[in-house]
Amino acid sequence: MNTAPKTLAHSDCGDCPIRYRAVCSRCEPDELAVLDQLKTYKTYEAGQMICWAGDQLQFVGSVVDGVAALSQTMEDGRRQMVGLLLPSDFVGRPGRETAPFDVIAATDVTLCLFRKAPFEELINSTPSIATRLLEMTLDELDAAREWMLLLGRKTAREKIASFLAILARRETALSAGQTMGKVEFTLPLSREAMADYLGLTLETVSRQVSALKRAGLIELQGKRKITIPDFASLLNETGDDTDGGMPA
Amino acid sequence: MNTAPKTLAHSDCGDCPIRYRAVCSRCEPDELAVLDQLKTYKTYEAGQMICWAGDQLQFVGSVVDGVAALSQTMEDGRRQMVGLLLPSDFVGRPGRETAPFDVIAATDVTLCLFRKAPFEELINSTPSIATRLLEMTLDELDAAREWMLLLGRKTAREKIASFLAILARRETALSAGQTMGKVEFTLPLSREAMADYLGLTLETVSRQVSALKRAGLIELQGKRKITIPDFASLLNETGDDTDGGMPA
DNA sequence: TCCCGTATTTGATCTTGATCAAAGCAAGAT
DNA sequence: ATCTTGCTTTGATCAAGATCAAATACGGGA
């Protein structure tokens, strides 16, 4: 599961994704110099806890490679994943003392980290960075609310189709091509993790994946490699408004 | 349902809640002067659409009185409420062109509005405001993620108990007293709206409310007035970690 | 006060997805 | 090559909640 690191850097901004997504929308040289001095990298193995809900937060940063998950667990063990962190996503809470949720490495993960205190100073002294972070947080909030529709109202089949569609879209977004006929990608999550994300049991996930395969909407190579022969017909299964509109 | 307007203003800051919650954490006189010139009030009747998903956004602002709801609807009519906006909550999207979700007046609602463009200028020129908005948005994000746990994993009974507990907490937060033995309040939502919020049907909501009443955990005066004789025992029904921890 | 329209409650049945249980499979270890 | 071990798939059964269909209660006018 150790894919070669993908380089997501802004063309002008070196190799650390945070400079591109979270900070460097205008590439001010001063800010970059500060960030260069602050950044460190850290890696985690698949399954490892990155932090626990309630932990003191020392760092913020972003995902360089791999997939991390935010999740919550109830006393009796019921678990709900509340966010997926893919490469280039921001991790952490400027202005917060403690982590609100558990963070778990779903695959092997590399993070690019900055000590929180100096990063917060940077935010407070640089409106463009605060604005950029606000924008990203609003995106996350919209995504969370889309997910609430999925969790509250969609059927198991629609949940699976939606999840696959989101991954597929993210895949093709990275590799320029907008053609959207056929898409191939690797599932970053186990059946159990998918269940935790979708508010289902792993058995139901397995059954519905099989059902989509039987229906010819997806093809499987092994357990994790997925081919979507016709993206549009998968979209029909998601329950989403298929025509235009705003992406989440 | 037209309760007398509650005044939520910061003691130093006049009558508009936005100055307290979103902007006026330090009460800079210049900012307040600008905001005073911008603000207007607008009222909506219960049930009225405040805006539709996809609408051009001209304003941002905050709820002064009443309850508004963010919601999404699928083509076949399934609906999921994704946020409740209570007095002092911020409405709108600095930096966004269009509304991501429908906004509906759940009760009669009064909003305090500012034109978006000048408000955005204020944000960009005043780091403390951008930071404050970021903080508020992070709070909303945490609340949305708490809600994902509720939607994905909680039972109908736990959902109802959680919802009532949240309202009760909000009620007592406003009226100083932290005693938390007995709480009384009025439901701001119909059974149908509660169902849309909780990812249930209105029948299931009705049945579970009746069940909680039979169990002596709540009392009803009419349909909408609720008394919680012992808040702690209602909390036991929410499935939440009851001891300490961080509030959402 | 009575009437009407809407919201709520209640009941009977049906469906979906959870739960329990048992194989199946692939990859690494012996 | 065979035996683990840890997923994943599949099957049978069950329960929670949805759906369909009536009652019933409530609130606001005439």
mmCIF file of N, CA, C and O in Angstrom, chain A residues 3 11 78 203:
data_model
loop_
_atom_site.group_PDB
_atom_site.id
_atom_site.type_symbol
_atom_site.label_atom_id
_atom_site.label_comp_id
_atom_site.label_asym_id
_atom_site.label_seq_id
_atom_site.Cartn_x
_atom_site.Cartn_y
_atom_site.Cartn_z
ATOM 1 N N THR A 3 2.314 3.571 -2.039
ATOM 2 C CA THR A 3 2.440 4.141 -3.370
ATOM 3 C C THR A 3 3.552 5.169 -3.376
ATOM 4 O O THR A 3 3.876 5.765 -2.364
ATOM 5 N N SER A 11 3.597 25.039 -8.737
ATOM 6 C CA SER A 11 4.791 25.104 -9.590
ATOM 7 C C SER A 11 5.839 26.076 -9.050
ATOM 8 O O SER A 11 7.027 25.891 -9.239
ATOM 9 N N ARG A 78 -19.482 1.606 18.706
ATOM 10 C CA ARG A 78 -19.955 2.129 17.426
ATOM 11 C C ARG A 78 -19.022 3.235 16.976
ATOM 12 O O ARG A 78 -18.626 4.072 17.781
ATOM 13 N N GLU A 203 -20.499 -5.913 6.297
ATOM 14 C CA GLU A 203 -21.224 -6.883 5.466
ATOM 15 C C GLU A 203 -22.072 -6.185 4.410
ATOM 16 O O GLU A 203 -22.090 -6.586 3.248
#
